[in-house]
Amino acid sequence: MSEIDSLSAREKGDCFWRKFRRYVYSAESKGGLRGNIFNVDTALDVLRYLDEKEKPGVTSLSGNEFADRPPSAAGKRAFIRSVAGMMQVSAQIKTLKSTGAHDELNEDALYLEGIKKVGGLIDRLVETFFTACGTDLKGVPFKNRALKKQAEEDFFEIRAEYEHLIKEVNRQGVQSFIARIVRDREQHAYTGGDIRKDPKCEELIVRAPIAYALRKTDTDVILERIRLADFQAGKLKTERDMVISCAKELFYERPEQEWKNRMLIRAISDYTVEVNERLREILYAKEAGYYRLRWILLWEPVDKIIAEKIFKEYGEWPGIIDGSKRLSDISGFVEPVEKADVHVNGDEEIFRTGEELKEYLYTHPSQFDAQSLLSLATDTYELTDVLSKAYGLMQALDKLTSEKAFFMRPQDEREHIFEIWVMSEVMNRVGYMALEFIYEWQYNTVEETTEALRRILPYISYSGQEKIVREVLRDIVMERSNSFVQQ
């Protein structure tokens, strides 16, 4: 019996990995293997990660698991972890398929039917990846270059198929999950009780009573559509709050089921983004009605952005501001003026300031989302004062959540404080970017400024920035929470 034959399976495995590590290190020193993701050392790194690290376990699937990463060491590590995780996901999916699901609000039921289609596709994608790297699924290299090249081409096609399928599964799963929550909680349906008369529209009627009498039919149609927009927005927000509340209940009922909670967070995140997009469109429809009223009652022209929304909603073009006019010369222009910081101290001031900001956001939504040139450049006298409060509140909450005592508060109180923090951060980010834009472009023409505004609208959207801010602040709070636990 040879010395090799006398070794145990574990010892043979150790020899195998040592041999391949030497091969990898030698290749790295010659610069021969790190050129792209399709090489032997990447495949071995994936297997080594599975062998040496804690198993990744099932996570919620976004469709981006096999996406390209930045050409850096950190980017490659992230890709390796992701591929290793997907190999584990495949095994977990097979378990899910065999056990089934019973609770219709459980994420097993939410994703099970769609996920059955995904498991085989993940297996194909993983196997194609290893083949493109020049190894089999155990990391043993082969020399068939034609097979390797074909796998590289196939990988991108299968990856595209996977991305599309996962996004569709997630979309259907979220819709199913939300529909079940809404159906089981119909007693909380929105009735429109929170709708208020729009003070801006009422002011226009008071300013132009004769024009209102002459155009009463057109005006009443616009007012009714604005009320409808308010009702639609209120209904969506009520549904969103109900869904999030239900999701929180599920989340805290099962802290030990981490992978299901990650899946739940993904579903709610996707749902919230969709709701925010719909709310932005509703707000633009409402703004179109308001500025159309200004046109038919006061003959005040509008900027091109809102003119396009008016045409979309009403099929008519209003008068448009002279594009050669300087922005600062338009009627109602307000030059942004920086105000002194406001200091917020103690719980009472924090909660009071939070309510003030929430009310301002409710009554001035077009300064933070679905903006037009007019909504940012006119009638903004209060905005700088509000942003000073938001900045002071943001600073106070950053300090508060850095203290150990914060994590001793009741869960619902911490969540309330967190929501105030998100709101103050987003209002700061969006509001100051918008004001800085108006300040820098005030001496340019309306036409130039309008086109520049179109380019930055996605970045000064409250609903768009909220998702980013929420994720960042959640990570900060989690990091601080863990640090206090370790102490």
PDB file of N, CA and C in Angstrom, residues 37 94 161 191 246 363 421 478:
ATOM      1  N   ILE A  37     -13.568  36.911 -14.273  1.00  0.00           N
ATOM      2  CA  ILE A  37     -14.199  35.985 -13.330  1.00  0.00           C
ATOM      3  C   ILE A  37     -14.123  34.544 -13.799  1.00  0.00           C
ATOM      4  N   LYS A  94     -34.674  23.000  -2.870  1.00  0.00           N
ATOM      5  CA  LYS A  94     -35.114  21.601  -2.969  1.00  0.00           C
ATOM      6  C   LYS A  94     -35.820  21.181  -1.683  1.00  0.00           C
ATOM      7  N   GLU A 161     -31.720  35.275 -18.458  1.00  0.00           N
ATOM      8  CA  GLU A 161     -32.961  34.520 -18.234  1.00  0.00           C
ATOM      9  C   GLU A 161     -33.273  34.446 -16.736  1.00  0.00           C
ATOM     10  N   THR A 191     -61.509  55.590   3.632  1.00  0.00           N
ATOM     11  CA  THR A 191     -62.824  56.147   3.287  1.00  0.00           C
ATOM     12  C   THR A 191     -62.747  57.561   2.748  1.00  0.00           C
ATOM     13  N   CYS A 246     -48.354  45.051   9.085  1.00  0.00           N
ATOM     14  CA  CYS A 246     -48.483  43.593   9.093  1.00  0.00           C
ATOM     15  C   CYS A 246     -47.112  42.937   8.950  1.00  0.00           C
ATOM     16  N   THR A 363     -48.478  69.386   3.266  1.00  0.00           N
ATOM     17  CA  THR A 363     -49.082  70.548   2.601  1.00  0.00           C
ATOM     18  C   THR A 363     -48.237  71.103   1.463  1.00  0.00           C
ATOM     19  N   TRP A 421     -36.352  60.176  11.903  1.00  0.00           N
ATOM     20  CA  TRP A 421     -34.979  60.365  11.426  1.00  0.00           C
ATOM     21  C   TRP A 421     -34.925  60.239   9.906  1.00  0.00           C
ATOM     22  N   MET A 478     -28.341  49.257  13.082  1.00  0.00           N
ATOM     23  CA  MET A 478     -27.972  47.881  13.369  1.00  0.00           C
ATOM     24  C   MET A 478     -26.542  47.790  13.867  1.00  0.00           C
TER      25      MET A 478
END
